[in-house]
Structures are given as structure tokens and as C-alpha cells.
Short mmCIF file of C-alpha atoms in Angstrom, two decimals:
data_model
loop_
_atom_site.label_atom_id
_atom_site.label_comp_id
_atom_site.label_asym_id
_atom_site.label_seq_id
_atom_site.Cartn_x
_atom_site.Cartn_y
_atom_site.Cartn_z
CA MET A 28 -42.13 -17.39 -4.32
CA LYS A 29 -42.97 -13.72 -3.70
CA LYS A 30 -39.37 -13.05 -2.69
CA LEU A 31 -38.05 -14.73 -5.84
CA CYS A 32 -40.42 -12.73 -8.01
CA SER A 33 -39.39 -9.50 -6.28
CA LEU A 34 -35.70 -10.24 -6.83
CA ALA A 35 -36.35 -11.08 -10.47
CA LEU A 36 -38.29 -7.84 -10.91
CA LEU A 37 -35.49 -5.83 -9.31
CA ALA A 38 -32.92 -7.47 -11.57
CA PHE A 39 -35.08 -6.79 -14.65
CA THR A 40 -35.61 -3.17 -13.60
CA ALA A 41 -31.86 -2.67 -13.14
CA GLN A 42 -31.08 -4.11 -16.55
CA ALA A 43 -33.69 -1.83 -18.16
CA GLN A 44 -31.96 1.30 -16.83
CA PRO A 45 -28.87 2.92 -18.39
CA SER A 46 -25.66 1.40 -17.06
CA VAL A 47 -23.31 3.27 -14.76
CA GLN A 48 -19.94 3.52 -16.51
CA VAL A 49 -17.28 2.93 -13.86
CA LEU A 50 -13.49 3.17 -14.07
CA ALA A 51 -11.91 1.50 -11.04
CA SER A 52 -8.42 0.74 -9.82
CA ASN A 53 -7.28 -2.88 -9.68
CA GLY A 54 -6.93 -2.43 -5.93
CA MET A 55 -10.73 -2.14 -5.69
CA ARG A 56 -11.48 -5.03 -8.05
CA ALA A 57 -12.13 -7.76 -5.47
CA VAL A 58 -14.51 -5.61 -3.42
CA ILE A 59 -16.44 -4.21 -6.38
CA GLN A 60 -16.82 -7.59 -8.08
CA GLU A 61 -18.15 -9.09 -4.86
CA LEU A 62 -20.58 -6.22 -4.27
CA LYS A 63 -21.67 -5.74 -7.90
CA PRO A 64 -24.89 -7.83 -7.88
CA GLN A 65 -26.06 -6.33 -4.59
CA CYS A 66 -25.12 -2.83 -5.72
CA GLU A 67 -27.03 -3.19 -8.99
CA ARG A 68 -30.14 -4.28 -7.11
CA SER A 69 -29.75 -1.44 -4.63
CA ILE A 70 -29.30 1.40 -7.13
CA GLY A 71 -31.54 -0.01 -9.86
CA HIS A 72 -28.92 0.30 -12.61
CA PRO A 73 -26.48 -2.19 -14.16
CA LEU A 74 -22.78 -1.48 -13.76
CA SER A 75 -20.31 -1.44 -16.65
CA ILE A 76 -16.87 -1.55 -15.04
CA GLN A 77 -13.37 -1.19 -16.46
CA PHE A 78 -10.59 -2.17 -14.07
CA GLY A 79 -6.97 -1.14 -14.53
CA SER A 80 -4.03 0.50 -12.86
CA THR A 81 -4.50 4.08 -11.76
CA THR A 82 -1.86 5.06 -14.32
CA ASP A 83 -3.68 3.38 -17.22
CA LEU A 84 -7.09 4.70 -16.21
CA MET A 85 -5.78 8.24 -15.87
CA LYS A 86 -4.50 7.96 -19.44
CA LYS A 87 -7.93 6.80 -20.59
CA ILE A 88 -9.58 9.77 -18.91
CA ASP A 89 -7.05 12.19 -20.40
CA SER A 90 -7.78 10.75 -23.85
CA GLY A 91 -11.52 11.35 -23.44
CA GLU A 92 -12.81 7.99 -22.19
CA PRO A 93 -16.42 8.56 -21.07
CA PHE A 94 -17.34 7.56 -17.52
CA ASP A 95 -19.86 8.31 -14.81
CA LEU A 96 -17.86 7.31 -11.75
CA VAL A 97 -14.15 6.82 -11.17
CA ILE A 98 -12.51 5.11 -8.18
CA LEU A 99 -8.74 5.58 -8.00
CA THR A 100 -6.04 6.49 -5.52
CA LYS A 101 -6.82 9.64 -3.55
CA GLU A 102 -3.92 11.46 -5.19
CA ALA A 103 -5.29 10.71 -8.66
CA ILE A 104 -8.82 11.70 -7.66
CA ASP A 105 -7.53 14.99 -6.26
CA GLN A 106 -5.71 15.59 -9.54
CA LEU A 107 -8.86 14.91 -11.57
CA ALA A 108 -10.89 17.26 -9.37
CA LYS A 109 -8.27 19.98 -9.71
CA GLY A 110 -8.29 19.52 -13.48
CA GLY A 111 -12.07 19.82 -13.67
CA LYS A 112 -12.64 16.25 -14.87
CA ILE A 113 -14.76 15.33 -11.86
CA SER A 114 -16.85 17.11 -9.25
CA SER A 115 -14.91 18.59 -6.35
CA ASN A 116 -17.19 16.63 -3.99
CA THR A 117 -15.10 13.48 -3.83
CA THR A 118 -15.61 10.61 -1.37
CA ALA A 119 -13.10 8.51 0.57
CA ILE A 120 -13.85 4.83 -0.05
CA ALA A 121 -11.23 2.54 1.50
CA ARG A 122 -7.56 1.97 2.14
CA CYS A 123 -5.31 -1.05 1.74
CA GLY A 124 -1.80 -1.93 2.84
CA VAL A 125 0.95 -3.76 0.99
CA GLY A 126 0.94 -7.53 1.37
CA VAL A 127 3.39 -10.34 0.67
CA GLY A 128 2.11 -13.03 -1.66
CA ILE A 129 3.55 -16.50 -2.29
CA ARG A 130 2.67 -19.47 -4.46
CA SER A 131 -0.20 -21.50 -3.02
CA GLY A 132 1.13 -24.31 -0.86
CA ALA A 133 4.63 -22.85 -0.51
CA PRO A 134 6.06 -22.50 3.01
CA LYS A 135 5.08 -19.16 4.50
CA PRO A 136 8.10 -16.89 4.95
CA ASP A 137 8.81 -15.04 8.17
CA ILE A 138 7.70 -11.44 7.68
CA GLY A 139 6.96 -10.65 11.31
CA SER A 140 9.62 -7.97 11.71
CA PRO A 141 11.67 -5.63 9.51
CA ASP A 142 14.73 -7.87 9.88
CA ALA A 143 12.67 -10.92 8.93
CA VAL A 144 11.29 -9.16 5.84
CA LYS A 145 14.83 -8.15 4.86
CA THR A 146 16.06 -11.73 5.17
CA THR A 147 13.07 -13.10 3.25
CA LEU A 148 13.53 -10.67 0.36
CA LEU A 149 17.25 -11.31 0.13
CA LYS A 150 16.67 -15.08 0.09
CA ALA A 151 14.08 -14.85 -2.70
CA LYS A 152 15.34 -15.63 -6.20
CA SER A 153 12.83 -13.25 -7.76
CA VAL A 154 10.33 -10.69 -6.46
CA ALA A 155 7.50 -9.38 -8.65
CA TYR A 156 5.47 -6.20 -8.45
CA ALA A 157 3.65 -3.96 -10.91
CA GLU A 158 5.66 -1.20 -12.55
CA ASP A 159 2.47 0.85 -12.82
CA GLY A 160 0.95 -0.21 -9.49
CA ALA A 161 -0.14 2.21 -6.78
CA SER A 162 1.99 0.32 -4.25
CA ARG A 163 5.27 0.42 -6.21
CA VAL A 164 6.46 3.61 -4.55
CA PHE A 165 5.90 2.04 -1.12
CA VAL A 166 7.65 -1.21 -2.05
CA GLU A 167 10.74 0.63 -3.24
CA GLU A 168 10.65 2.97 -0.25
CA MET A 169 10.62 -0.11 2.00
CA GLU A 170 13.62 -1.60 0.21
CA ARG A 171 15.55 1.65 0.68
CA LYS A 172 14.55 1.73 4.34
CA LEU A 173 15.87 -1.81 4.78
CA GLY A 174 19.09 -0.89 2.97
CA ILE A 175 18.62 -3.50 0.22
CA ALA A 176 17.48 -1.40 -2.74
CA GLU A 177 20.58 -2.12 -4.84
CA GLN A 178 20.59 -5.82 -3.95
CA MET A 179 16.95 -6.17 -4.99
CA LYS A 180 17.33 -4.62 -8.46
CA PRO A 181 18.72 -7.75 -10.21
CA LYS A 182 15.99 -9.97 -8.75
CA THR A 183 13.06 -7.60 -9.29
CA MET A 184 10.50 -8.55 -11.94
CA LEU A 185 8.45 -5.51 -12.98
CA THR A 186 5.14 -6.39 -14.62
CA HIS A 187 2.38 -4.45 -16.31
CA GLY A 188 -0.41 -4.67 -13.78
CA SER A 189 -0.68 -6.51 -10.49
CA GLY A 190 -2.41 -9.45 -12.16
CA ALA A 191 0.74 -10.24 -14.11
CA ALA A 192 2.79 -10.03 -10.90
CA ASP A 193 0.44 -12.49 -9.20
CA ALA A 194 0.61 -14.77 -12.24
CA ALA A 195 4.41 -14.76 -12.12
CA VAL A 196 4.27 -16.21 -8.61
CA ALA A 197 1.46 -18.66 -9.43
CA GLU A 198 3.51 -19.96 -12.38
CA GLY A 199 6.72 -20.24 -10.36
CA LYS A 200 8.52 -17.45 -12.24
CA ALA A 201 8.86 -15.40 -9.05
CA ASP A 202 9.01 -16.40 -5.40
CA ILE A 203 7.20 -13.38 -3.97
CA VAL A 204 4.73 -10.77 -5.11
CA LEU A 205 4.57 -7.43 -3.33
CA THR A 206 1.31 -5.61 -3.95
CA LEU A 207 -1.85 -4.52 -2.18
CA GLY A 208 -3.34 -7.26 -0.03
CA SER A 209 -6.64 -6.90 -1.90
CA GLU A 210 -4.83 -7.77 -5.13
CA ILE A 211 -3.55 -11.05 -3.67
CA LEU A 212 -6.51 -12.48 -1.75
CA GLY A 213 -8.64 -14.78 -3.84
CA VAL A 214 -6.20 -14.99 -6.76
CA HIS A 215 -5.87 -18.58 -8.01
CA GLY A 216 -2.44 -20.05 -7.36
CA VAL A 217 -1.35 -17.32 -4.94
CA GLU A 218 -1.90 -16.85 -1.24
CA LEU A 219 -1.32 -13.98 1.14
CA ALA A 220 1.56 -14.69 3.51
CA GLY A 221 0.58 -11.59 5.44
CA PRO A 222 0.86 -7.82 5.60
CA LEU A 223 4.12 -6.00 6.14
CA PRO A 224 5.09 -5.18 9.74
CA ALA A 225 3.54 -1.96 11.03
CA SER A 226 6.86 -0.09 10.94
CA LEU A 227 7.22 -0.84 7.21
CA GLU A 228 3.57 -0.69 6.18
CA ASN A 229 2.08 2.05 4.05
CA TYR A 230 -1.48 2.41 2.89
CA VAL A 231 -2.95 3.30 -0.47
CA ASN A 232 -6.13 5.33 -0.04
CA PHE A 233 -8.91 5.05 -2.60
CA ALA A 234 -11.53 7.68 -3.33
CA ALA A 235 -14.41 8.16 -5.75
CA GLY A 236 -15.36 11.04 -8.01
CA ILE A 237 -18.28 11.70 -10.33
CA SER A 238 -17.64 12.94 -13.85
CA ARG A 239 -18.65 16.51 -14.62
CA MET A 240 -19.88 15.23 -17.99
CA THR A 241 -22.10 12.43 -16.68
CA GLN A 242 -25.76 12.20 -17.63
CA ASN A 243 -26.21 9.60 -14.90
CA SER A 244 -25.22 11.51 -11.78
CA ASP A 245 -28.02 10.22 -9.53
CA ALA A 246 -27.08 6.60 -10.19
CA ALA A 247 -23.38 7.38 -9.72
CA LYS A 248 -24.13 9.06 -6.39
CA ALA A 249 -26.24 6.07 -5.37
CA MET A 250 -23.34 3.74 -6.12
CA VAL A 251 -21.00 5.81 -3.94
CA GLN A 252 -23.57 5.76 -1.14
CA PHE A 253 -23.84 1.98 -1.44
CA LEU A 254 -20.06 1.46 -1.42
CA THR A 255 -19.78 3.52 1.78
CA SER A 256 -22.81 1.98 3.50
CA PRO A 257 -22.65 -0.29 6.58
CA ALA A 258 -23.95 -3.15 4.41
CA ALA A 259 -20.80 -3.03 2.28
CA ALA A 260 -18.29 -2.70 5.13
CA PRO A 261 -17.84 -6.44 5.91
CA VAL A 262 -16.81 -7.17 2.31
CA TYR A 263 -13.91 -4.73 2.54
CA LYS A 264 -12.56 -6.57 5.57
CA VAL A 265 -12.82 -9.98 3.91
CA LYS A 266 -10.98 -8.64 0.85
CA GLY A 267 -8.11 -7.19 2.89
CA MET A 268 -9.22 -3.56 2.88
CA GLU A 269 -10.44 -1.04 5.45
CA ALA A 270 -13.63 0.87 4.67
CA ARG A 271 -13.26 4.61 5.27
#
């Protein structure tokens, strides 16, 4: 009973504090959603989180969207720090490689080697990935490396956001989705066939930065500390990411 009362008190205390306004990349969604309740209890503040592509969230920041903490690709975080939008003391959070997703229950394709990936992509009737996704540049680089860039153009379905790419596969509109593994795992109707072979794989690195305009810097720092703590590390692995 004491434990239940303590947990209830912690939850009440967190809700009574000002919320931490977070802008986070879709690639971090699965991890942050899983850790959110524990994080709120740990830092004593509720979290108000907007997820989106790095491209969309950068536009929001440029247009004056208020935030306390932002978690985006390292390149975007570096750009925000250089532009004075966030503190120069940024923090590496995690990295994630590109995965191959298929409709739940469909036969798993052979993606164990570059030649196998090439054959699988050429056999697919349609391949979906996000036009504004952090992994797009790596997907198209892989296609060029395999010598199939031109052949893939007619069968490529570009979507706005990785969620729409996953949905295209779940609904049978595309055979394969190519996006970060963390954006495939746990999505209803889609399953991860596996990561790309090591010789084709590339990783998207995510980092966090605290707004120079925040009035909630202590809570934002506490959230970063929680996300990089040993207690959070196992969740990254389960969600297809590597904690940094």
C-alpha cells in the first residue's frame, strides 16, 4: 500500500509541475513513448511531446515554435546550435540503422547479402519510404551502390512521414518499407524482416539540445540525463536502437 501511495504521490507531483515541451524525431518515437511514464516520475514533470520528421520539426523551430528540449538527427542539432536556437552543450542520445519492413505474415525476403537485397528490391512491385525521412538519403545511396537507382524509380512510393510508409505496407499498397528499424518495430500490420547487411548499412545518429529560450532548463536537463541513463538503455535495444 505504501508503494502504491508513493507512486500516486509522484505522479501527482509530476502533473502539478510545468510540462517539458519536447520536439522529437519520429525515429525516437518508440523509445520515448515507452520511457515516458518512467521519465515523468523520475524528473517530476509531465512531458508534452510533438513527434515529426526532422524536416518538419526544423520548420516549426524556424517559425518560432516554443520548446524546451529537441531531439533530432545530429546534423540538425548541430545546425540549431550553430544558429543559436539551442545551447552548444548538446548530447548524443542513440543511433539506428535502416531496416526492411514487410506486411505482417508475409514471407520474409532474403536480405542477408547485398546481392540478396538487390534481388528482393527488384522483385518488389512497390517500395515505400518517407520523402522527408532521415533515412531517405541512405536508402537512395544504397540503391545507387547496388546499381538499381533508375530501376527503382518507377516502383518507389514516397510518403510524407515514415508512418505513412509503414501504413502503405500494412494496407498492401507497397511490398516493402525502407526506414529506420525503430520506425518499423511495433507498428501494427508491419514487421521487421531485418536490418540491411553491414556493407550496405548506414546509421542515423540522434542528439538532444536544450532551447536557449527555455524557462524549464533544469527539467530539460533531467530528461536528457534520464534518456542517457543505464536504466533507459535496455529500451533502446528492444526498439531497434543503440544507446550512445
